[in-house]
Tab-separated table of C-alpha atoms (C1' of nucleotides) in Angstrom:
chain	number	residue	atom	x	y	z
A	1	MET	CA	45.705	16.242	20.817
A	2	ILE	CA	44.286	12.838	22.282
A	3	ARG	CA	43.289	14.430	25.959
A	4	ALA	CA	40.903	16.880	23.073
A	5	ALA	CA	39.497	14.377	20.793
A	6	MET	CA	38.378	12.140	23.492
A	7	ASP	CA	36.432	15.371	25.494
A	8	LEU	CA	35.327	16.146	23.135
A	9	PHE	CA	33.870	12.565	21.322
A	10	ASP	CA	32.905	12.172	24.851
A	11	GLU	CA	30.789	15.734	24.993
A	12	ARG	CA	29.402	16.162	20.967
A	13	GLY	CA	30.100	13.070	19.903
A	14	PHE	CA	32.505	11.565	17.458
A	15	GLU	CA	30.531	12.280	14.453
A	16	GLN	CA	29.843	15.913	14.950
A	17	THR	CA	33.068	16.408	16.544
A	18	THR	CA	35.250	18.022	12.635
A	19	ALA	CA	39.082	17.074	13.060
A	20	GLY	CA	39.187	21.200	12.886
A	21	ASP	CA	38.197	21.425	16.001
A	22	ILE	CA	39.952	18.336	17.626
A	23	ALA	CA	42.885	20.872	16.380
A	24	GLU	CA	41.245	23.706	17.767
A	25	ARG	CA	41.017	22.211	21.601
A	26	ALA	CA	44.818	21.749	21.411
A	27	GLY	CA	45.435	25.079	19.791
A	28	VAL	CA	46.889	23.768	16.611
A	29	THR	CA	45.683	23.613	12.661
A	30	GLU	CA	43.336	20.994	10.422
A	31	ARG	CA	46.705	20.207	8.850
A	32	THR	CA	48.997	19.918	11.345
A	33	PHE	CA	46.492	17.400	13.188
A	34	PHE	CA	46.271	15.119	9.873
A	35	ARG	CA	50.208	15.018	10.209
A	36	HIS	CA	50.275	13.451	13.396
A	37	PHE	CA	47.156	11.203	12.514
A	38	ALA	CA	46.488	9.589	9.424
A	39	ASP	CA	42.873	9.459	10.020
A	40	LYS	CA	39.736	11.342	12.648
A	41	ARG	CA	39.643	7.493	14.141
A	42	GLU	CA	43.224	7.029	14.768
A	43	VAL	CA	43.875	9.861	17.123
A	44	LEU	CA	42.050	6.264	19.501
A	45	PHE	CA	44.233	4.301	18.514
A	46	ASP	CA	47.716	4.437	19.735
A	47	GLY	CA	48.363	1.974	22.120
A	48	SER	CA	48.395	-0.497	19.297
A	49	LYS	CA	51.388	-1.449	18.187
A	50	THR	CA	53.322	-1.436	21.446
A	51	MET	CA	49.806	-3.474	22.348
A	52	GLU	CA	51.191	-6.101	18.753
A	53	CYS	CA	54.965	-5.701	19.738
A	54	THR	CA	54.534	-6.270	23.794
A	55	ALA	CA	52.259	-8.844	22.277
A	56	HIS	CA	54.370	-10.516	19.461
A	57	ASP	CA	57.646	-10.600	22.428
A	58	ALA	CA	55.237	-12.118	25.330
A	59	ILE	CA	54.719	-15.230	22.837
A	60	LEU	CA	58.631	-15.655	21.652
A	61	ALA	CA	58.998	-15.671	25.052
A	62	ALA	CA	56.686	-18.048	26.533
A	63	PRO	CA	58.386	-21.341	28.248
A	64	ALA	CA	58.995	-24.088	25.171
A	65	GLY	CA	57.088	-26.229	26.545
A	66	HIS	CA	54.039	-23.767	26.279
A	67	SER	CA	51.048	-25.637	23.377
A	68	PRO	CA	50.250	-22.934	20.207
A	69	LEU	CA	47.342	-21.418	22.986
A	70	ASP	CA	49.424	-21.056	26.337
A	71	ALA	CA	51.950	-19.183	24.632
A	72	ALA	CA	49.311	-17.652	22.317
A	73	LEU	CA	47.746	-16.269	25.572
A	74	ALA	CA	51.195	-15.586	27.401
A	75	GLY	CA	51.226	-13.019	23.902
A	76	MET	CA	47.211	-11.279	26.013
A	77	VAL	CA	48.523	-11.555	29.425
A	78	ALA	CA	51.168	-9.221	27.893
A	79	ALA	CA	49.580	-6.574	26.003
A	80	GLY	CA	46.429	-7.506	28.546
A	81	GLU	CA	49.331	-6.159	32.217
A	82	LEU	CA	49.475	-2.467	29.512
A	83	LEU	CA	45.421	-1.482	30.512
A	84	GLU	CA	45.399	-3.079	34.067
A	85	ASP	CA	46.678	0.333	35.245
A	86	ARG	CA	44.418	2.129	32.767
A	87	ARG	CA	40.949	1.032	33.085
A	88	GLU	CA	39.521	4.372	33.349
A	89	HIS	CA	40.790	5.729	30.333
A	90	ALA	CA	40.273	2.279	28.543
A	91	VAL	CA	36.850	2.878	29.944
A	92	ARG	CA	35.887	5.043	28.171
A	93	ARG	CA	37.784	5.178	25.386
A	94	SER	CA	35.507	1.875	25.156
A	95	ARG	CA	32.615	3.552	25.843
A	96	ILE	CA	33.272	6.384	22.812
A	97	VAL	CA	34.443	3.265	19.976
A	98	ALA	CA	30.993	1.119	21.167
A	99	ALA	CA	28.284	4.730	20.149
A	100	ASN	CA	30.255	4.469	15.920
A	101	PRO	CA	30.614	2.404	14.133
A	102	SER	CA	33.410	3.077	11.794
A	103	LEU	CA	35.222	3.390	14.874
A	104	GLN	CA	34.339	-0.270	15.682
A	105	GLU	CA	35.933	-0.760	12.462
A	106	ARG	CA	39.436	0.491	12.777
A	107	GLU	CA	39.331	-1.025	16.256
A	108	LEU	CA	38.944	-4.635	14.055
A	109	LEU	CA	41.337	-4.608	12.627
A	110	LYS	CA	43.849	-3.326	15.276
A	111	LEU	CA	43.070	-6.875	16.877
A	112	ALA	CA	42.595	-8.762	13.138
A	113	GLY	CA	46.546	-6.911	13.263
A	114	VAL	CA	46.838	-8.365	16.887
A	115	VAL	CA	45.696	-12.211	15.146
A	116	GLU	CA	48.289	-11.557	12.745
A	117	VAL	CA	51.562	-10.993	14.465
A	118	THR	CA	50.677	-13.560	17.711
A	119	ALA	CA	50.454	-16.299	14.344
A	120	GLU	CA	53.756	-14.704	13.598
A	121	ALA	CA	55.130	-15.118	16.921
A	122	LEU	CA	53.615	-19.013	16.889
A	123	ARG	CA	55.056	-19.149	13.359
A	124	ILE	CA	58.175	-18.366	14.554
A	125	ARG	CA	58.191	-20.744	17.784
A	126	GLY	CA	57.142	-24.017	14.644
A	127	VAL	CA	53.617	-23.296	14.429
A	128	SER	CA	52.872	-25.053	11.368
A	129	GLU	CA	49.948	-23.447	9.202
A	130	PRO	CA	46.630	-24.107	10.249
A	131	SER	CA	47.091	-23.969	13.560
A	132	ALA	CA	49.381	-20.854	13.960
A	133	ALA	CA	46.298	-18.920	12.784
A	134	LEU	CA	43.413	-20.942	14.702
A	135	ALA	CA	45.951	-20.619	18.234
A	136	GLY	CA	45.996	-16.657	17.018
A	137	HIS	CA	42.444	-15.782	16.351
A	138	SER	CA	41.706	-17.879	19.325
A	139	ALA	CA	43.453	-15.501	21.933
A	140	VAL	CA	41.934	-13.136	21.014
A	141	THR	CA	39.232	-13.583	20.963
A	142	VAL	CA	39.763	-14.497	24.602
A	143	PHE	CA	41.001	-11.674	24.947
A	144	GLN	CA	38.264	-9.720	23.788
A	145	VAL	CA	35.997	-11.207	25.200
A	146	ALA	CA	38.176	-10.953	28.662
A	147	PHE	CA	37.952	-6.326	27.877
A	148	THR	CA	34.599	-6.692	27.147
A	149	ARG	CA	33.635	-8.125	30.781
A	150	TRP	CA	36.699	-6.332	32.243
A	151	VAL	CA	35.469	-2.388	31.191
A	152	SER	CA	31.901	-3.514	31.848
A	153	ALA	CA	32.187	-4.771	35.699
A	154	GLN	CA	30.053	-3.219	37.647
A	155	GLN	CA	33.295	-3.454	41.203
A	156	PRO	CA	37.448	-3.643	39.756
A	157	LEU	CA	38.687	-6.833	39.614
A	158	ALA	CA	41.391	-8.555	37.233
A	159	LEU	CA	41.524	-8.091	33.536
A	160	THR	CA	43.838	-10.812	33.533
A	161	ASP	CA	42.034	-13.489	35.979
A	162	CYS	CA	39.060	-12.749	33.083
A	163	ILE	CA	41.744	-13.864	30.539
A	164	ALA	CA	42.467	-16.972	32.211
A	165	GLU	CA	38.777	-17.500	33.034
A	166	ASN	CA	37.794	-17.294	29.195
A	167	ALA	CA	41.097	-19.063	28.243
A	168	ALA	CA	39.700	-21.968	31.080
A	169	ALA	CA	35.002	-21.775	28.751
A	170	LEU	CA	37.082	-21.571	25.730
A	171	ARG	CA	38.450	-24.807	26.002
A	172	ALA	CA	35.667	-26.423	27.903
A	173	LEU	CA	33.824	-26.202	24.014
A	174	LYS	CA	32.887	-29.163	23.241
B	1	MET	CA	26.009	-1.307	-10.497
B	2	ILE	CA	28.054	-3.618	-8.450
B	3	ARG	CA	29.399	-5.547	-11.200
B	4	ALA	CA	30.500	-1.941	-12.702
B	5	ALA	CA	31.419	-1.492	-9.524
B	6	MET	CA	34.248	-4.642	-9.388
B	7	ASP	CA	35.616	-3.855	-12.322
B	8	LEU	CA	36.228	-1.413	-11.829
B	9	PHE	CA	37.607	-2.015	-8.933
B	10	ASP	CA	40.067	-4.355	-10.204
B	11	GLU	CA	40.580	-2.125	-13.197
B	12	ARG	CA	42.640	0.456	-11.362
B	13	GLY	CA	41.493	-0.415	-7.626
B	14	PHE	CA	40.199	0.709	-5.464
B	15	GLU	CA	41.363	4.409	-3.952
B	16	GLN	CA	41.510	5.218	-8.027
B	17	THR	CA	37.923	3.998	-9.098
B	18	THR	CA	34.982	6.988	-7.903
B	19	ALA	CA	31.846	6.947	-6.949
B	20	GLY	CA	31.041	8.749	-9.229
B	21	ASP	CA	33.018	6.402	-12.312
B	22	ILE	CA	30.685	3.781	-10.971
B	23	ALA	CA	27.698	5.492	-11.505
B	24	GLU	CA	29.114	6.434	-14.944
B	25	ARG	CA	29.423	2.988	-15.806
B	26	ALA	CA	26.078	1.713	-14.558
B	27	GLY	CA	24.557	3.940	-16.430
B	28	VAL	CA	22.961	6.485	-13.871
B	29	THR	CA	23.884	8.651	-11.328
B	30	GLU	CA	26.390	9.380	-8.250
B	31	ARG	CA	23.212	10.364	-6.723
B	32	THR	CA	21.142	7.341	-7.588
B	33	PHE	CA	24.242	4.696	-6.302
B	34	PHE	CA	24.694	6.381	-3.091
B	35	ARG	CA	20.802	5.820	-2.472
B	36	HIS	CA	21.337	1.915	-3.382
B	37	PHE	CA	24.861	1.831	-0.999
B	38	ALA	CA	25.227	4.035	2.301
B	39	ASP	CA	28.761	4.439	1.519
B	40	LYS	CA	31.012	3.416	-1.671
B	41	ARG	CA	33.140	0.426	0.453
B	42	GLU	CA	29.122	-1.290	0.918
B	43	VAL	CA	29.327	-1.905	-2.739
B	44	LEU	CA	31.042	-5.198	-2.149
B	45	PHE	CA	29.219	-6.350	0.848
B	46	ASP	CA	25.832	-7.002	-0.613
B	47	GLY	CA	25.368	-10.865	0.339
B	48	SER	CA	26.716	-10.146	4.175
B	49	LYS	CA	22.719	-10.049	5.602
B	50	THR	CA	22.054	-12.918	3.676
B	51	MET	CA	24.922	-14.592	5.016
B	52	GLU	CA	24.098	-13.748	8.222
B	53	CYS	CA	20.063	-14.915	8.107
B	54	THR	CA	21.072	-18.450	6.997
B	55	ALA	CA	23.295	-18.341	9.976
B	56	HIS	CA	20.921	-17.626	12.219
B	57	ASP	CA	18.823	-19.743	10.922
B	58	ALA	CA	21.046	-22.894	10.753
B	59	ILE	CA	22.246	-22.395	13.725
B	60	LEU	CA	18.802	-22.641	15.786
B	61	ALA	CA	17.352	-26.603	13.290
B	62	ALA	CA	20.435	-27.625	14.026
B	63	PRO	CA	19.401	-30.589	16.249
B	64	ALA	CA	18.949	-29.969	20.205
B	65	GLY	CA	22.029	-32.888	21.245
B	66	HIS	CA	24.336	-30.559	19.142
B	67	SER	CA	27.379	-28.979	21.484
B	68	PRO	CA	27.236	-25.102	21.414
B	69	LEU	CA	30.506	-25.401	19.268
B	70	ASP	CA	28.610	-27.579	16.906
B	71	ALA	CA	25.806	-26.565	16.437
B	72	ALA	CA	27.577	-22.654	15.233
B	73	LEU	CA	29.323	-24.484	13.296
B	74	ALA	CA	26.825	-25.378	11.820
B	75	GLY	CA	25.732	-22.253	10.862
B	76	MET	CA	29.265	-22.344	9.453
B	77	VAL	CA	28.422	-24.028	6.919
B	78	ALA	CA	24.872	-22.867	5.844
B	79	ALA	CA	26.688	-20.239	4.938
B	80	GLY	CA	29.701	-21.234	3.283
B	81	GLU	CA	27.266	-22.874	1.180
B	82	LEU	CA	26.143	-19.414	0.152
B	83	LEU	CA	28.972	-19.109	-1.597
B	84	GLU	CA	30.164	-22.944	-3.162
B	85	ASP	CA	28.629	-22.510	-6.610
B	86	ARG	CA	30.009	-18.712	-7.202
B	87	ARG	CA	33.797	-19.036	-6.106
B	88	GLU	CA	34.991	-17.639	-9.520
B	89	HIS	CA	32.802	-14.502	-7.948
B	90	ALA	CA	34.198	-14.977	-4.017
B	91	VAL	CA	37.950	-15.581	-5.254
B	92	ARG	CA	37.992	-11.798	-7.124
B	93	ARG	CA	35.520	-10.150	-4.468
B	94	SER	CA	38.788	-11.526	-1.980
B	95	ARG	CA	40.845	-10.423	-3.500
B	96	ILE	CA	40.105	-6.745	-4.472
B	97	VAL	CA	38.978	-6.774	-0.270
B	98	ALA	CA	42.441	-8.000	0.131
B	99	ALA	CA	44.105	-4.513	-1.836
B	100	ASN	CA	42.359	-2.575	0.704
B	101	PRO	CA	42.880	-1.425	4.412
B	102	SER	CA	39.314	-0.201	4.556
B	103	LEU	CA	38.142	-2.144	3.412
B	104	GLN	CA	39.488	-5.176	4.975
B	105	GLU	CA	37.767	-3.070	7.977
B	106	ARG	CA	34.193	-3.537	6.494
B	107	GLU	CA	34.484	-7.734	5.629
B	108	LEU	CA	35.872	-7.504	9.503
B	109	LEU	CA	32.319	-5.580	10.741
B	110	LYS	CA	29.928	-7.366	8.638
B	111	LEU	CA	32.027	-11.066	10.321
B	112	ALA	CA	31.687	-8.998	13.356
B	113	GLY	CA	27.930	-9.129	12.741
B	114	VAL	CA	27.343	-13.648	12.319
B	115	VAL	CA	29.852	-13.132	15.503
B	116	GLU	CA	26.931	-11.634	17.257
B	117	VAL	CA	23.512	-13.333	14.880
B	118	THR	CA	25.819	-16.792	15.489
B	119	ALA	CA	26.288	-16.053	19.114
B	120	GLU	CA	22.533	-14.599	19.584
B	121	ALA	CA	21.307	-18.152	18.007
B	122	LEU	CA	23.215	-20.106	20.827
B	123	ARG	CA	21.453	-17.866	23.430
B	124	ILE	CA	17.785	-18.928	22.369
B	125	ARG	CA	19.446	-21.714	22.297
B	126	GLY	CA	20.413	-21.862	26.002
B	127	VAL	CA	23.857	-20.873	25.952
B	128	SER	CA	24.853	-18.925	28.153
B	129	GLU	CA	27.532	-15.655	28.196
B	130	PRO	CA	30.494	-16.679	27.656
B	131	SER	CA	30.041	-20.181	25.973
B	132	ALA	CA	27.572	-18.083	23.482
B	133	ALA	CA	29.809	-15.291	23.162
B	134	LEU	CA	33.117	-18.483	22.452
B	135	ALA	CA	31.497	-20.101	20.696
B	136	GLY	CA	30.250	-17.428	18.128
B	137	HIS	CA	34.097	-16.316	17.709
B	138	SER	CA	35.405	-19.632	17.734
B	139	ALA	CA	32.713	-20.923	14.997
B	140	VAL	CA	33.664	-17.343	12.788
B	141	THR	CA	37.418	-17.391	13.374
B	142	VAL	CA	37.322	-21.112	11.689
B	143	PHE	CA	34.794	-20.352	8.297
B	144	GLN	CA	37.136	-17.400	8.070
B	145	VAL	CA	40.546	-19.321	8.563
B	146	ALA	CA	38.179	-21.912	6.045
B	147	PHE	CA	37.863	-19.401	3.514
B	148	THR	CA	40.816	-18.661	3.346
B	149	ARG	CA	42.570	-21.610	2.092
B	150	TRP	CA	39.276	-22.068	-0.332
B	151	VAL	CA	40.459	-18.823	-2.139
B	152	SER	CA	44.281	-19.475	-2.179
B	153	ALA	CA	43.863	-23.134	-3.179
B	154	GLN	CA	44.932	-23.995	-6.501
B	155	GLN	CA	42.821	-27.044	-7.065
B	156	PRO	CA	39.396	-26.609	-6.169
B	157	LEU	CA	37.997	-28.107	-3.354
B	158	ALA	CA	34.309	-27.435	-1.278
B	159	LEU	CA	34.571	-24.431	0.990
B	160	THR	CA	32.414	-27.604	3.428
B	161	ASP	CA	35.149	-29.840	3.168
B	162	CYS	CA	38.134	-26.676	4.775
B	163	ILE	CA	34.871	-24.895	7.387
B	164	ALA	CA	35.623	-29.202	8.658
B	165	GLU	CA	38.911	-29.894	8.672
B	166	ASN	CA	39.368	-26.182	10.712
B	167	ALA	CA	37.446	-26.493	12.892
B	168	ALA	CA	38.970	-31.147	13.501
B	169	ALA	CA	42.411	-28.485	14.254
B	170	LEU	CA	40.912	-25.977	16.243
B	171	ARG	CA	40.004	-28.938	18.572
B	172	ALA	CA	43.511	-30.586	18.195
B	173	LEU	CA	44.387	-27.152	19.855
B	174	LYS	CA	46.027	-27.627	23.977
C	1	DC	C1'	79.558	33.819	14.962
C	2	DT	C1'	77.527	32.456	10.330
C	3	DA	C1'	75.130	30.110	7.045
C	4	DG	C1'	73.211	26.282	5.291
C	5	DA	C1'	71.015	22.081	6.887
C	6	DT	C1'	66.436	19.549	8.682
C	7	DG	C1'	61.890	18.908	10.600
C	8	DA	C1'	57.504	20.913	12.706
C	9	DT	C1'	53.659	23.666	11.647
C	10	DG	C1'	50.492	27.289	9.001
C	11	DA	C1'	48.532	28.869	5.191
C	12	DC	C1'	45.196	27.536	1.451
C	13	DA	C1'	43.708	25.306	-2.505
C	14	DG	C1'	41.353	21.567	-4.130
C	15	DT	C1'	39.391	16.598	-4.914
C	16	DC	C1'	36.733	12.989	-3.571
C	17	DG	C1'	32.836	10.757	-0.470
C	18	DC	C1'	29.109	11.464	1.051
C	19	DT	C1'	24.351	14.105	2.503
C	20	DG	C1'	19.987	17.633	1.843
C	21	DA	C1'	16.229	19.263	-1.062
C	22	DC	C1'	13.624	19.655	-4.205
C	23	DA	C1'	12.208	18.842	-8.813
C	24	DT	C1'	10.824	15.376	-12.409
C	25	DC	C1'	9.183	11.124	-14.762
C	26	DG	C1'	7.031	6.889	-15.301
C	27	DC	C1'	3.283	4.146	-13.275
C	28	DG	C1'	-0.323	1.600	-10.991
C	29	DT	C1'	-4.644	3.123	-9.510
C	30	DG	C1'	-9.168	5.138	-9.058
D	1	DC	C1'	-8.202	12.042	-16.436
D	2	DA	C1'	-6.067	13.132	-11.916
D	3	DC	C1'	-3.284	11.774	-8.425
D	4	DG	C1'	-0.201	9.258	-5.265
D	5	DC	C1'	3.951	7.478	-4.870
D	6	DG	C1'	8.670	5.521	-5.013
D	7	DA	C1'	12.683	6.216	-7.981
D	8	DT	C1'	15.620	9.826	-10.534
D	9	DG	C1'	18.395	14.201	-11.464
D	10	DT	C1'	20.412	18.518	-9.867
D	11	DC	C1'	22.859	21.286	-7.488
D	12	DA	C1'	24.596	23.415	-3.122
D	13	DG	C1'	27.651	22.216	0.611
D	14	DC	C1'	29.893	20.184	4.301
D	15	DG	C1'	33.877	17.464	6.189
D	16	DA	C1'	38.166	14.481	5.182
D	17	DC	C1'	41.555	14.199	3.929
D	18	DT	C1'	46.328	15.370	0.677
D	19	DG	C1'	49.431	17.932	-2.255
D	20	DT	C1'	52.439	21.949	-2.472
D	21	DC	C1'	54.665	26.290	-1.308
D	22	DA	C1'	56.683	29.323	3.007
D	23	DT	C1'	58.371	30.047	6.926
D	24	DC	C1'	59.977	29.153	11.222
D	25	DA	C1'	62.853	27.213	14.787
D	26	DT	C1'	66.627	23.790	15.251
D	27	DC	C1'	70.814	21.973	14.773
D	28	DT	C1'	75.337	21.965	12.937
D	29	DA	C1'	79.347	22.518	9.677
D	30	DG	C1'	82.924	25.862	8.611
DNA sequence: CTAGATGATGACAGTCGCTGACATCGCGTG
DNA sequence: CACGCGATGTCAGCGACTGTCATCATCTAG
C-alpha cells in the first residue's frame, strides 16, 4: 500500500489522490487502508517510529564523556544511517512532502517527536533542563538542515558528513 | 468567532466541537466561518502572520554589529513582546493546543514559517547558508523553550527574560 | 477431526470538514 | 434611483474517517 500511495502521489499529487484510489491500486478496500494507517498522510511516515527508537538508543549508548549536544548528535547520525542507503526513496518522498503543506505539518510533528525522545534520552543521561530540550532541538535542527542539503545535492554525498558539517557550523554561530 | 471557538474548545475540547457549533455560537453560518478561516484549526492561529512580520522587521532593524544569532534573537524578543501583555490568553490557547495533536501540527507549521522568515531576514543581512538556516532554527528553538517555560510558570515572569536565559543556555551548550 | 477462538478483511451507513455555485442583502457611488 | 460590490445565507456534494456487523482464514483445544 505504501508503494501504491507513493506512485499515485507522484502521478497526480497528494490532494488529487483519494484514499479509495490508493486502496484500489493496492487491491484492498478503503476501510482496510484506514485500519493500517491512522490517516491518509501517515502512509508516508512509516519509519518514523524506528527513527525515534534508533536515536534514543544511540544517545544512551554514546560515551559518557560526550557533551549533551555531542550525544544528541550521535543519535542523529545513527538515525541518518538508516537513510544512507535509501537516498533514492528519501528524495522521492521528500519531494512529495515538499509539495504539500499538510504533509509538511505531519513531518514537523514527527520531527517534534524526535526532539522529544532525544531530550528524554539526554535527561536519562543526567542532563537537566533547559539544556536537554535545547540540545534536543539543536540536534534535530542540524539533522533537518543536513537532510535538506543531502536530498538536494547534485552529486551524491554522505548524510553523515552533512550532519558533521552542519554541526560544526552550528557551533560556529556566535 | 475566535472567542466563540476558544470557549467551545475549552468546554468540550477541539474534536468534540464542530465547525457548525462555532458558527452558531458566533451567530453566523458554517459557510461564513470557512470564508474567514481556511480551516477549523486556523481560528487559533490568527496572529501568526503578525508575529512573522514583527520578527522579520526587528531582525532587519538590529544593529549591524550583531552576530546572526543575536539578530535572530532580537526578532524573537520583538515577537515575544507582542505576547507579553496577553499572558492570560496565551496560556489558555497553549493549553488547548497541547491537548490536540492536529493543533500541534499547525503550531509547528507556523513556527516553521517563522524559521523561514527569520532565515530570510538574515540572508538579507548578508548571512549565507547554512548559517542563516541554523541561526533561524536556533532562535526559534530558544523562543519555543522560553515560551513553554513562560506559560507554565507559577508566578508571572517576563517572556523577554525567559528568552534571554535560554539564549544563554543555548550558547553554553558544548 | 471438529468446535470454538482470534484476527484480518469486506460491506455499509453515517458524521464532519470543507468547497463550489447561486441567490440575497446592505451599502456607498454616480 | 440604478448600479456595483462585498459580505452573508442556502444548498448540494465530495472526500476523510469511523462504528458496526458479517465473513472468512488460521490456529488451537479437546
